[in-house]
Amino acid sequence: MPLLEISGVSVAFGGVRALDEVTLSVEEGQVLGLIGPNGAGKTTLLNVASRFVSPQRGDLRLGNRSLLRYRPDQLVGLGVARSFQIPQLFSGLSVLDHLRLAAERSTRQRDSAERVAREVLEELELGEVAASFPHLLPSAVQKRVDLARAVAARPRLLLLDEPAAGLGAEERVSFARWLREFRRRQGCAVILVEHDVELVAGCSDRVVVLDFGRIIASGSPEAVRRDPAVLQAYLGVANGAGA
Ligand SMILES: Nc1ncnc2c1ncn2[C@@H]1O[C@H](COP(=O)(O)OP(=O)(O)OP(=O)(O)O)[C@@H](O)[C@H]1O
Ligand SMILES: [Mg+2]
C-alpha cells in the first residue's frame, strides 16, 4: 500500500484549473520529485496534500485513512510536515522555539522535543542562529529554518516547496547532500518541488511533471528528462529539435 495516494484530485480557483484530475502516489521512504513550469499547480498539490486547500473532486489517502477528514494542524500528528515556498515563520519566536514547538507537537514529550530540536539545529547548521528571530535573518537562512521546522516534526512524509530556491550553487549542493543523507537515515518519504531539474534528478527516485494542472510525464529522472512532452512544456520544443 502506498504511503500517500492522491486520486483524481481537481482544484479550481475561479476559472483557473490549478489541478485537473491528478493521480499520484508516494511509497514509504520514496523521494518523488515534482517539477513543472510556473503556475503548473505544484504548490497547489502540496497545499492539497497538507490540507491547506480542499479539492473539489478526488480523494487523498495516507495509508488507509482519508486525509479529507483532517484539518491542516492535525497532519503533523499523522506524520506529515511541510515547508513553504515563502517561509511562514513567527517573528516573536526564536529559531530554536520554532523547532521545539514542531517537535513537541509531533512527539508530545517536552524533554525529547528539546533533544530533537537541538539535533535538527546541528544537522542543518543552524546552531549559531538558535536564539535569533527568523525575520532578522537572510532569506536563505529563513528557508533553512522553515525546512528545519518541518524536519523537527520527524515526519513520515515531508513536503518541500522549492527548498533550494534562492540558494547559491554551493548551498544547493549541500542541500542535495543533506536530503540524500536525511532520507537514508530517516527513511522518510519526500515530495520535492523544485525548478532546478538537475537537483531534482539527483535526489529523486521518481519524477512527476505537471503542466497546467495535469500530469504530463512521470518516471525515472532520466526518462522524464528525455520526454518530448517535458521538453515541449519547458522549452517550447518537441523532441529537443529547433531549440
Ligand atoms: N489561492 C489562489 N487563488 C487564486 N488562484 C490561485 C491560488 N493559488 C494558486 N492559484 C493559481 O493556480 C495556478 C497554480 O498555482 P501554483 O501556485 O500551484 O503553481 P506552481 O506550480 O506552484 O507555480 P510556481 O512555480 O510559480 O510556484 C496558477 O494559475 C495560480 O495563479
Ligand atoms: Mg509554487
PDB file of C-alpha atoms and ligand atoms in Angstrom:
ATOM      1  CA  MET A   1       0.000   0.000   0.000  1.00  0.00           C
ATOM      2  CA  PRO A   2       1.428   3.439  -0.902  1.00  0.00           C
ATOM      3  CA  LEU A   3       2.057   5.888   1.936  1.00  0.00           C
ATOM      4  CA  LEU A   4       0.258   8.752   0.180  1.00  0.00           C
ATOM      5  CA  GLU A   5      -2.301   8.263  -2.540  1.00  0.00           C
ATOM      6  CA  ILE A   6      -3.800  11.207  -4.389  1.00  0.00           C
ATOM      7  CA  SER A   7      -6.560  10.137  -6.744  1.00  0.00           C
ATOM      8  CA  GLY A   8      -8.477  12.145  -9.306  1.00  0.00           C
ATOM      9  CA  VAL A   9      -7.860  15.433  -7.497  1.00  0.00           C
ATOM     10  CA  SER A  10      -9.147  18.624  -9.105  1.00  0.00           C
ATOM     11  CA  VAL A  11      -8.844  22.164  -7.762  1.00  0.00           C
ATOM     12  CA  ALA A  12     -10.142  25.289  -9.498  1.00  0.00           C
ATOM     13  CA  PHE A  13      -9.715  28.894  -8.408  1.00  0.00           C
ATOM     14  CA  GLY A  14     -12.489  30.691 -10.257  1.00  0.00           C
ATOM     15  CA  GLY A  15     -11.819  29.906 -13.890  1.00  0.00           C
ATOM     16  CA  VAL A  16      -8.262  28.646 -13.279  1.00  0.00           C
ATOM     17  CA  ARG A  17      -7.845  24.888 -13.179  1.00  0.00           C
ATOM     18  CA  ALA A  18      -4.901  24.609 -10.823  1.00  0.00           C
ATOM     19  CA  LEU A  19      -5.168  20.800 -10.664  1.00  0.00           C
ATOM     20  CA  ASP A  20      -7.074  18.686 -13.127  1.00  0.00           C
ATOM     21  CA  GLU A  21      -7.715  15.019 -12.268  1.00  0.00           C
ATOM     22  CA  VAL A  22      -4.302  14.487 -10.716  1.00  0.00           C
ATOM     23  CA  THR A  23      -3.488  10.963  -9.566  1.00  0.00           C
ATOM     24  CA  LEU A  24      -0.194  10.026  -7.989  1.00  0.00           C
ATOM     25  CA  SER A  25       1.202   8.033  -5.126  1.00  0.00           C
ATOM     26  CA  VAL A  26       4.276   8.118  -2.942  1.00  0.00           C
ATOM     27  CA  GLU A  27       5.711   4.956  -1.460  1.00  0.00           C
ATOM     28  CA  GLU A  28       7.098   4.699   2.052  1.00  0.00           C
ATOM     29  CA  GLY A  29      10.621   6.179   2.044  1.00  0.00           C
ATOM     30  CA  GLN A  30      10.458   7.340  -1.585  1.00  0.00           C
ATOM     31  CA  VAL A  31      11.603  10.727  -2.851  1.00  0.00           C
ATOM     32  CA  LEU A  32       9.207  11.995  -5.503  1.00  0.00           C
ATOM     33  CA  GLY A  33      10.408  14.997  -7.485  1.00  0.00           C
ATOM     34  CA  LEU A  34       7.624  17.298  -8.673  1.00  0.00           C
ATOM     35  CA  ILE A  35       8.548  19.726 -11.423  1.00  0.00           C
ATOM     36  CA  GLY A  36       6.709  21.928 -13.897  1.00  0.00           C
ATOM     37  CA  PRO A  37       6.651  25.493 -15.236  1.00  0.00           C
ATOM     38  CA  ASN A  38       5.427  28.468 -13.154  1.00  0.00           C
ATOM     39  CA  GLY A  39       1.741  28.180 -12.370  1.00  0.00           C
ATOM     40  CA  ALA A  40       1.669  24.445 -13.184  1.00  0.00           C
ATOM     41  CA  GLY A  41      -0.019  23.584  -9.871  1.00  0.00           C
ATOM     42  CA  LYS A  42       2.929  22.289  -7.816  1.00  0.00           C
ATOM     43  CA  THR A  43       2.258  24.406  -4.724  1.00  0.00           C
ATOM     44  CA  THR A  44      -1.454  23.692  -5.014  1.00  0.00           C
ATOM     45  CA  LEU A  45      -0.670  19.971  -4.949  1.00  0.00           C
ATOM     46  CA  LEU A  46       1.370  20.384  -1.737  1.00  0.00           C
ATOM     47  CA  ASN A  47      -1.438  22.552  -0.336  1.00  0.00           C
ATOM     48  CA  VAL A  48      -3.890  19.732  -1.060  1.00  0.00           C
ATOM     49  CA  ALA A  49      -1.592  17.101   0.473  1.00  0.00           C
ATOM     50  CA  SER A  50      -1.209  19.217   3.631  1.00  0.00           C
ATOM     51  CA  ARG A  51      -4.949  20.090   3.733  1.00  0.00           C
ATOM     52  CA  PHE A  52      -4.470  23.844   3.223  1.00  0.00           C
ATOM     53  CA  VAL A  53      -6.629  23.522   0.124  1.00  0.00           C
ATOM     54  CA  SER A  54      -9.604  21.164  -0.208  1.00  0.00           C
ATOM     55  CA  PRO A  55     -10.043  19.641  -3.636  1.00  0.00           C
ATOM     56  CA  GLN A  56     -13.401  19.975  -5.388  1.00  0.00           C
ATOM     57  CA  ARG A  57     -13.023  16.398  -6.589  1.00  0.00           C
ATOM     58  CA  GLY A  58     -10.941  13.390  -5.734  1.00  0.00           C
ATOM     59  CA  ASP A  59      -9.522  11.712  -2.658  1.00  0.00           C
ATOM     60  CA  LEU A  60      -6.394  11.895  -0.601  1.00  0.00           C
ATOM     61  CA  ARG A  61      -5.240   8.949   1.495  1.00  0.00           C
ATOM     62  CA  LEU A  62      -2.407   8.424   3.941  1.00  0.00           C
ATOM     63  CA  GLY A  63      -2.150   4.665   4.406  1.00  0.00           C
ATOM     64  CA  ASN A  64      -5.756   3.579   4.899  1.00  0.00           C
ATOM     65  CA  ARG A  65      -7.060   6.970   6.152  1.00  0.00           C
ATOM     66  CA  SER A  66      -8.756   9.594   4.027  1.00  0.00           C
ATOM     67  CA  LEU A  67      -7.000  12.852   4.884  1.00  0.00           C
ATOM     68  CA  LEU A  68     -10.050  14.849   3.805  1.00  0.00           C
ATOM     69  CA  ARG A  69     -11.455  14.389   7.312  1.00  0.00           C
ATOM     70  CA  TYR A  70      -8.496  16.165   8.909  1.00  0.00           C
ATOM     71  CA  ARG A  71      -7.570  19.808   9.422  1.00  0.00           C
ATOM     72  CA  PRO A  72      -4.092  21.056   8.406  1.00  0.00           C
ATOM     73  CA  ASP A  73      -2.993  21.351  12.050  1.00  0.00           C
ATOM     74  CA  GLN A  74      -3.793  17.677  12.645  1.00  0.00           C
ATOM     75  CA  LEU A  75      -1.468  16.421   9.928  1.00  0.00           C
ATOM     76  CA  VAL A  76       1.715  16.749  11.939  1.00  0.00           C
ATOM     77  CA  GLY A  77       0.263  14.202  14.377  1.00  0.00           C
ATOM     78  CA  LEU A  78      -0.269  11.839  11.436  1.00  0.00           C
ATOM     79  CA  GLY A  79       3.357  12.220  10.353  1.00  0.00           C
ATOM     80  CA  VAL A  80       3.037  14.813   7.579  1.00  0.00           C
ATOM     81  CA  ALA A  81       5.107  18.012   7.672  1.00  0.00           C
ATOM     82  CA  ARG A  82       5.809  20.661   5.071  1.00  0.00           C
ATOM     83  CA  SER A  83       7.948  23.623   4.204  1.00  0.00           C
ATOM     84  CA  PHE A  84       6.685  26.671   2.332  1.00  0.00           C
ATOM     85  CA  GLN A  85       7.720  28.384  -0.902  1.00  0.00           C
ATOM     86  CA  ILE A  86       7.757  31.613   1.124  1.00  0.00           C
ATOM     87  CA  PRO A  87       8.833  30.736   4.687  1.00  0.00           C
ATOM     88  CA  GLN A  88       5.972  31.043   7.173  1.00  0.00           C
ATOM     89  CA  LEU A  89       7.757  31.849  10.417  1.00  0.00           C
ATOM     90  CA  PHE A  90       6.725  33.678  13.580  1.00  0.00           C
ATOM     91  CA  SER A  91       8.534  36.953  14.221  1.00  0.00           C
ATOM     92  CA  GLY A  92       8.194  36.592  18.009  1.00  0.00           C
ATOM     93  CA  LEU A  93       9.721  33.109  18.287  1.00  0.00           C
ATOM     94  CA  SER A  94      13.393  32.216  18.126  1.00  0.00           C
ATOM     95  CA  VAL A  95      14.714  29.662  15.650  1.00  0.00           C
ATOM     96  CA  LEU A  96      15.072  27.113  18.472  1.00  0.00           C
ATOM     97  CA  ASP A  97      11.479  27.819  19.637  1.00  0.00           C
ATOM     98  CA  HIS A  98      10.182  27.047  16.140  1.00  0.00           C
ATOM     99  CA  LEU A  99      11.945  23.689  16.149  1.00  0.00           C
ATOM    100  CA  ARG A 100      10.997  22.867  19.719  1.00  0.00           C
ATOM    101  CA  LEU A 101       7.321  23.597  19.052  1.00  0.00           C
ATOM    102  CA  ALA A 102       7.301  21.441  15.934  1.00  0.00           C
ATOM    103  CA  ALA A 103       8.981  18.585  17.790  1.00  0.00           C
ATOM    104  CA  GLU A 104       6.610  18.944  20.753  1.00  0.00           C
ATOM    105  CA  ARG A 105       3.552  18.834  18.565  1.00  0.00           C
ATOM    106  CA  SER A 106       4.668  15.627  16.950  1.00  0.00           C
ATOM    107  CA  THR A 107       6.191  13.801  19.928  1.00  0.00           C
ATOM    108  CA  ARG A 108       4.156  15.350  22.780  1.00  0.00           C
ATOM    109  CA  GLN A 109       7.134  14.927  25.099  1.00  0.00           C
ATOM    110  CA  ARG A 110       8.869  18.057  26.258  1.00  0.00           C
ATOM    111  CA  ASP A 111      12.298  16.651  27.049  1.00  0.00           C
ATOM    112  CA  SER A 112      12.676  14.626  23.904  1.00  0.00           C
ATOM    113  CA  ALA A 113      11.317  17.583  21.886  1.00  0.00           C
ATOM    114  CA  GLU A 114      14.218  19.639  23.212  1.00  0.00           C
ATOM    115  CA  ARG A 115      16.664  16.931  22.147  1.00  0.00           C
ATOM    116  CA  VAL A 116      15.121  16.588  18.678  1.00  0.00           C
ATOM    117  CA  ALA A 117      15.152  20.382  18.208  1.00  0.00           C
ATOM    118  CA  ARG A 118      18.844  20.578  19.114  1.00  0.00           C
ATOM    119  CA  GLU A 119      19.716  17.640  16.857  1.00  0.00           C
ATOM    120  CA  VAL A 120      17.977  19.292  13.909  1.00  0.00           C
ATOM    121  CA  LEU A 121      19.718  22.605  14.665  1.00  0.00           C
ATOM    122  CA  GLU A 122      23.057  20.803  14.377  1.00  0.00           C
ATOM    123  CA  GLU A 123      22.035  18.769  11.354  1.00  0.00           C
ATOM    124  CA  LEU A 124      21.009  21.850   9.372  1.00  0.00           C
ATOM    125  CA  GLU A 125      23.843  24.004  10.686  1.00  0.00           C
ATOM    126  CA  LEU A 126      21.576  26.468  12.454  1.00  0.00           C
ATOM    127  CA  GLY A 127      23.316  26.300  15.845  1.00  0.00           C
ATOM    128  CA  GLU A 128      24.710  29.816  15.542  1.00  0.00           C
ATOM    129  CA  VAL A 129      21.285  31.352  14.956  1.00  0.00           C
ATOM    130  CA  ALA A 130      19.387  29.257  17.530  1.00  0.00           C
ATOM    131  CA  ALA A 131      18.457  32.305  19.616  1.00  0.00           C
ATOM    132  CA  SER A 132      17.781  34.637  16.653  1.00  0.00           C
ATOM    133  CA  PHE A 133      14.388  35.779  15.471  1.00  0.00           C
ATOM    134  CA  PRO A 134      13.944  34.439  11.943  1.00  0.00           C
ATOM    135  CA  HIS A 135      12.693  37.627  10.259  1.00  0.00           C
ATOM    136  CA  LEU A 136      16.059  39.275  11.016  1.00  0.00           C
ATOM    137  CA  LEU A 137      17.984  36.517   9.174  1.00  0.00           C
ATOM    138  CA  PRO A 138      18.927  36.433   5.474  1.00  0.00           C
ATOM    139  CA  SER A 139      16.227  34.843   3.315  1.00  0.00           C
ATOM    140  CA  ALA A 140      18.318  31.745   2.507  1.00  0.00           C
ATOM    141  CA  VAL A 141      18.671  31.092   6.247  1.00  0.00           C
ATOM    142  CA  GLN A 142      14.932  31.667   6.756  1.00  0.00           C
ATOM    143  CA  LYS A 143      14.325  28.959   4.129  1.00  0.00           C
ATOM    144  CA  ARG A 144      16.573  26.617   6.103  1.00  0.00           C
ATOM    145  CA  VAL A 145      14.689  27.404   9.332  1.00  0.00           C
ATOM    146  CA  ASP A 146      11.383  26.654   7.607  1.00  0.00           C
ATOM    147  CA  LEU A 147      12.849  23.337   6.387  1.00  0.00           C
ATOM    148  CA  ALA A 148      14.278  22.593   9.858  1.00  0.00           C
ATOM    149  CA  ARG A 149      10.893  23.145  11.466  1.00  0.00           C
ATOM    150  CA  ALA A 150       9.341  20.536   9.157  1.00  0.00           C
ATOM    151  CA  VAL A 151      12.216  18.122   9.839  1.00  0.00           C
ATOM    152  CA  ALA A 152      11.876  18.632  13.607  1.00  0.00           C
ATOM    153  CA  ALA A 153       8.371  17.178  13.389  1.00  0.00           C
ATOM    154  CA  ARG A 154      10.097  13.874  12.495  1.00  0.00           C
ATOM    155  CA  PRO A 155       7.597  13.197   9.694  1.00  0.00           C
ATOM    156  CA  ARG A 156       6.955  10.041   7.683  1.00  0.00           C
ATOM    157  CA  LEU A 157       6.101  12.287   4.751  1.00  0.00           C
ATOM    158  CA  LEU A 158       7.883  15.574   4.142  1.00  0.00           C
ATOM    159  CA  LEU A 159       6.523  18.058   1.602  1.00  0.00           C
ATOM    160  CA  LEU A 160       9.135  20.549   0.391  1.00  0.00           C
ATOM    161  CA  ASP A 161       8.152  23.573  -1.711  1.00  0.00           C
ATOM    162  CA  GLU A 162      11.238  24.864  -3.537  1.00  0.00           C
ATOM    163  CA  PRO A 163      13.619  24.371  -0.601  1.00  0.00           C
ATOM    164  CA  ALA A 164      16.631  25.358  -2.737  1.00  0.00           C
ATOM    165  CA  ALA A 165      15.119  28.487  -4.322  1.00  0.00           C
ATOM    166  CA  GLY A 166      17.375  31.489  -3.853  1.00  0.00           C
ATOM    167  CA  LEU A 167      20.351  29.377  -2.756  1.00  0.00           C
ATOM    168  CA  GLY A 168      23.786  29.738  -4.330  1.00  0.00           C
ATOM    169  CA  ALA A 169      25.438  26.853  -6.208  1.00  0.00           C
ATOM    170  CA  GLU A 170      27.388  25.673  -3.170  1.00  0.00           C
ATOM    171  CA  GLU A 171      24.347  25.813  -0.891  1.00  0.00           C
ATOM    172  CA  ARG A 172      22.367  23.794  -3.445  1.00  0.00           C
ATOM    173  CA  VAL A 173      24.997  21.077  -3.438  1.00  0.00           C
ATOM    174  CA  SER A 174      24.974  20.934   0.337  1.00  0.00           C
ATOM    175  CA  PHE A 175      21.157  20.869   0.388  1.00  0.00           C
ATOM    176  CA  ALA A 176      21.136  17.927  -2.061  1.00  0.00           C
ATOM    177  CA  ARG A 177      23.740  16.125   0.062  1.00  0.00           C
ATOM    178  CA  TRP A 178      21.690  16.740   3.199  1.00  0.00           C
ATOM    179  CA  LEU A 179      18.473  15.452   1.548  1.00  0.00           C
ATOM    180  CA  ARG A 180      20.073  12.219   0.336  1.00  0.00           C
ATOM    181  CA  GLU A 181      21.588  11.607   3.767  1.00  0.00           C
ATOM    182  CA  PHE A 182      18.333  12.536   5.557  1.00  0.00           C
ATOM    183  CA  ARG A 183      16.211  10.098   3.573  1.00  0.00           C
ATOM    184  CA  ARG A 184      18.791   7.332   4.011  1.00  0.00           C
ATOM    185  CA  ARG A 185      18.907   7.882   7.773  1.00  0.00           C
ATOM    186  CA  GLN A 186      15.222   8.626   8.497  1.00  0.00           C
ATOM    187  CA  GLY A 187      13.577   6.529   5.774  1.00  0.00           C
ATOM    188  CA  CYS A 188      11.196   9.454   5.292  1.00  0.00           C
ATOM    189  CA  ALA A 189       9.149   9.853   2.103  1.00  0.00           C
ATOM    190  CA  VAL A 190       9.513  13.236   0.415  1.00  0.00           C
ATOM    191  CA  ILE A 191       7.702  15.224  -2.251  1.00  0.00           C
ATOM    192  CA  LEU A 192      10.317  17.628  -3.552  1.00  0.00           C
ATOM    193  CA  VAL A 193       9.019  20.581  -5.584  1.00  0.00           C
ATOM    194  CA  GLU A 194      11.882  22.333  -7.349  1.00  0.00           C
ATOM    195  CA  HIS A 195      12.675  24.219 -10.519  1.00  0.00           C
ATOM    196  CA  ASP A 196      16.287  23.016 -10.558  1.00  0.00           C
ATOM    197  CA  VAL A 197      15.885  19.882 -12.689  1.00  0.00           C
ATOM    198  CA  GLU A 198      19.463  18.714 -12.043  1.00  0.00           C
ATOM    199  CA  LEU A 199      18.914  18.891  -8.304  1.00  0.00           C
ATOM    200  CA  VAL A 200      15.595  17.027  -8.558  1.00  0.00           C
ATOM    201  CA  ALA A 201      17.115  14.356 -10.815  1.00  0.00           C
ATOM    202  CA  GLY A 202      19.988  13.850  -8.384  1.00  0.00           C
ATOM    203  CA  CYS A 203      17.737  13.407  -5.333  1.00  0.00           C
ATOM    204  CA  SER A 204      14.569  11.693  -6.605  1.00  0.00           C
ATOM    205  CA  ASP A 205      13.583   8.075  -7.184  1.00  0.00           C
ATOM    206  CA  ARG A 206      10.781   9.162  -9.460  1.00  0.00           C
ATOM    207  CA  VAL A 207       9.812  12.453 -11.080  1.00  0.00           C
ATOM    208  CA  VAL A 208       6.318  13.724 -11.929  1.00  0.00           C
ATOM    209  CA  VAL A 209       5.862  16.665 -14.297  1.00  0.00           C
ATOM    210  CA  LEU A 210       2.866  18.977 -14.012  1.00  0.00           C
ATOM    211  CA  ASP A 211       1.780  21.456 -16.656  1.00  0.00           C
ATOM    212  CA  PHE A 212      -1.433  23.482 -16.476  1.00  0.00           C
ATOM    213  CA  GLY A 213      -2.646  21.301 -13.598  1.00  0.00           C
ATOM    214  CA  ARG A 214      -2.163  17.999 -15.412  1.00  0.00           C
ATOM    215  CA  ILE A 215       0.467  15.313 -15.139  1.00  0.00           C
ATOM    216  CA  ILE A 216       2.241  15.275 -18.494  1.00  0.00           C
ATOM    217  CA  ALA A 217       5.015  12.809 -17.621  1.00  0.00           C
ATOM    218  CA  SER A 218       6.249  10.591 -14.829  1.00  0.00           C
ATOM    219  CA  GLY A 219       9.011   8.054 -14.427  1.00  0.00           C
ATOM    220  CA  SER A 220      12.694   7.812 -13.654  1.00  0.00           C
ATOM    221  CA  PRO A 221      14.596  11.129 -13.672  1.00  0.00           C
ATOM    222  CA  GLU A 222      16.435  10.072 -16.863  1.00  0.00           C
ATOM    223  CA  ALA A 223      13.256   9.067 -18.714  1.00  0.00           C
ATOM    224  CA  VAL A 224      11.449  12.261 -17.731  1.00  0.00           C
ATOM    225  CA  ARG A 225      14.307  14.471 -18.910  1.00  0.00           C
ATOM    226  CA  ARG A 226      14.131  12.881 -22.372  1.00  0.00           C
ATOM    227  CA  ASP A 227      10.319  13.007 -22.596  1.00  0.00           C
ATOM    228  CA  PRO A 228       9.156  15.134 -25.554  1.00  0.00           C
ATOM    229  CA  ALA A 229       6.145  16.482 -23.622  1.00  0.00           C
ATOM    230  CA  VAL A 230       8.522  17.739 -20.927  1.00  0.00           C
ATOM    231  CA  LEU A 231      10.832  19.387 -23.435  1.00  0.00           C
ATOM    232  CA  GLN A 232       7.790  20.996 -25.013  1.00  0.00           C
ATOM    233  CA  ALA A 233       6.485  22.321 -21.678  1.00  0.00           C
ATOM    234  CA  TYR A 234       9.862  23.644 -20.547  1.00  0.00           C
ATOM    235  CA  LEU A 235      11.495  24.766 -23.739  1.00  0.00           C
ATOM    236  CA  GLY A 236       8.638  25.068 -26.205  1.00  0.00           C
ATOM    237  CA  VAL A 237      10.262  22.472 -28.464  1.00  0.00           C
ATOM    238  CA  ALA A 238       9.307  18.882 -29.238  1.00  0.00           C
ATOM    239  CA  ASN A 239      11.970  16.123 -29.323  1.00  0.00           C
ATOM    240  CA  GLY A 240      14.615  18.685 -28.490  1.00  0.00           C
ATOM    241  CA  ALA A 241      14.521  19.889 -32.094  1.00  0.00           C
ATOM    242  CA  GLY A 242      14.572  23.510 -33.186  1.00  0.00           C
ATOM    243  CA  ALA A 243      15.817  24.987 -29.882  1.00  0.00           C
TER     244      ALA A 243
HETATM  245  N1  LIG B   1      -5.317  30.963  -3.737  1.00  0.00           N
HETATM  246  C1  LIG B   1      -5.370  31.106  -5.074  1.00  0.00           C
HETATM  247  N2  LIG B   1      -6.321  31.883  -5.637  1.00  0.00           N
HETATM  248  C2  LIG B   1      -6.403  32.015  -6.989  1.00  0.00           C
HETATM  249  N3  LIG B   1      -5.577  31.394  -7.858  1.00  0.00           N
HETATM  250  C3  LIG B   1      -4.621  30.616  -7.340  1.00  0.00           C
HETATM  251  C4  LIG B   1      -4.446  30.423  -5.931  1.00  0.00           C
HETATM  252  N4  LIG B   1      -3.403  29.579  -5.717  1.00  0.00           N
HETATM  253  C5  LIG B   1      -2.947  29.259  -6.941  1.00  0.00           C
HETATM  254  N5  LIG B   1      -3.663  29.868  -7.907  1.00  0.00           N
HETATM  255  C6  LIG B   1      -3.461  29.707  -9.361  1.00  0.00           C
HETATM  256  O1  LIG B   1      -3.396  28.314  -9.615  1.00  0.00           O
HETATM  257  C7  LIG B   1      -2.407  28.024 -10.579  1.00  0.00           C
HETATM  258  C8  LIG B   1      -1.372  27.079  -9.967  1.00  0.00           C
HETATM  259  O2  LIG B   1      -0.629  27.796  -8.992  1.00  0.00           O
HETATM  260  P1  LIG B   1       0.519  27.150  -8.122  1.00  0.00           P
HETATM  261  O3  LIG B   1       0.933  28.165  -7.143  1.00  0.00           O
HETATM  262  O4  LIG B   1       0.056  25.840  -7.595  1.00  0.00           O
HETATM  263  O5  LIG B   1       1.654  26.910  -9.224  1.00  0.00           O
HETATM  264  P2  LIG B   1       3.174  26.463  -9.032  1.00  0.00           P
HETATM  265  O6  LIG B   1       3.392  25.310  -9.946  1.00  0.00           O
HETATM  266  O7  LIG B   1       3.475  26.271  -7.599  1.00  0.00           O
HETATM  267  O8  LIG B   1       3.958  27.735  -9.611  1.00  0.00           O
HETATM  268  P3  LIG B   1       5.387  28.363  -9.181  1.00  0.00           P
HETATM  269  O9  LIG B   1       6.425  27.514  -9.842  1.00  0.00           O
HETATM  270  O10 LIG B   1       5.344  29.748  -9.747  1.00  0.00           O
HETATM  271  O11 LIG B   1       5.475  28.343  -7.693  1.00  0.00           O
HETATM  272  C9  LIG B   1      -1.826  29.368 -11.020  1.00  0.00           C
HETATM  273  O12 LIG B   1      -2.530  29.776 -12.182  1.00  0.00           O
HETATM  274  C10 LIG B   1      -2.134  30.274  -9.843  1.00  0.00           C
HETATM  275  O13 LIG B   1      -2.256  31.608 -10.250  1.00  0.00           O
HETATM  276 MG    MG B   2       4.744  27.165  -6.284  1.00  0.00          MG
END
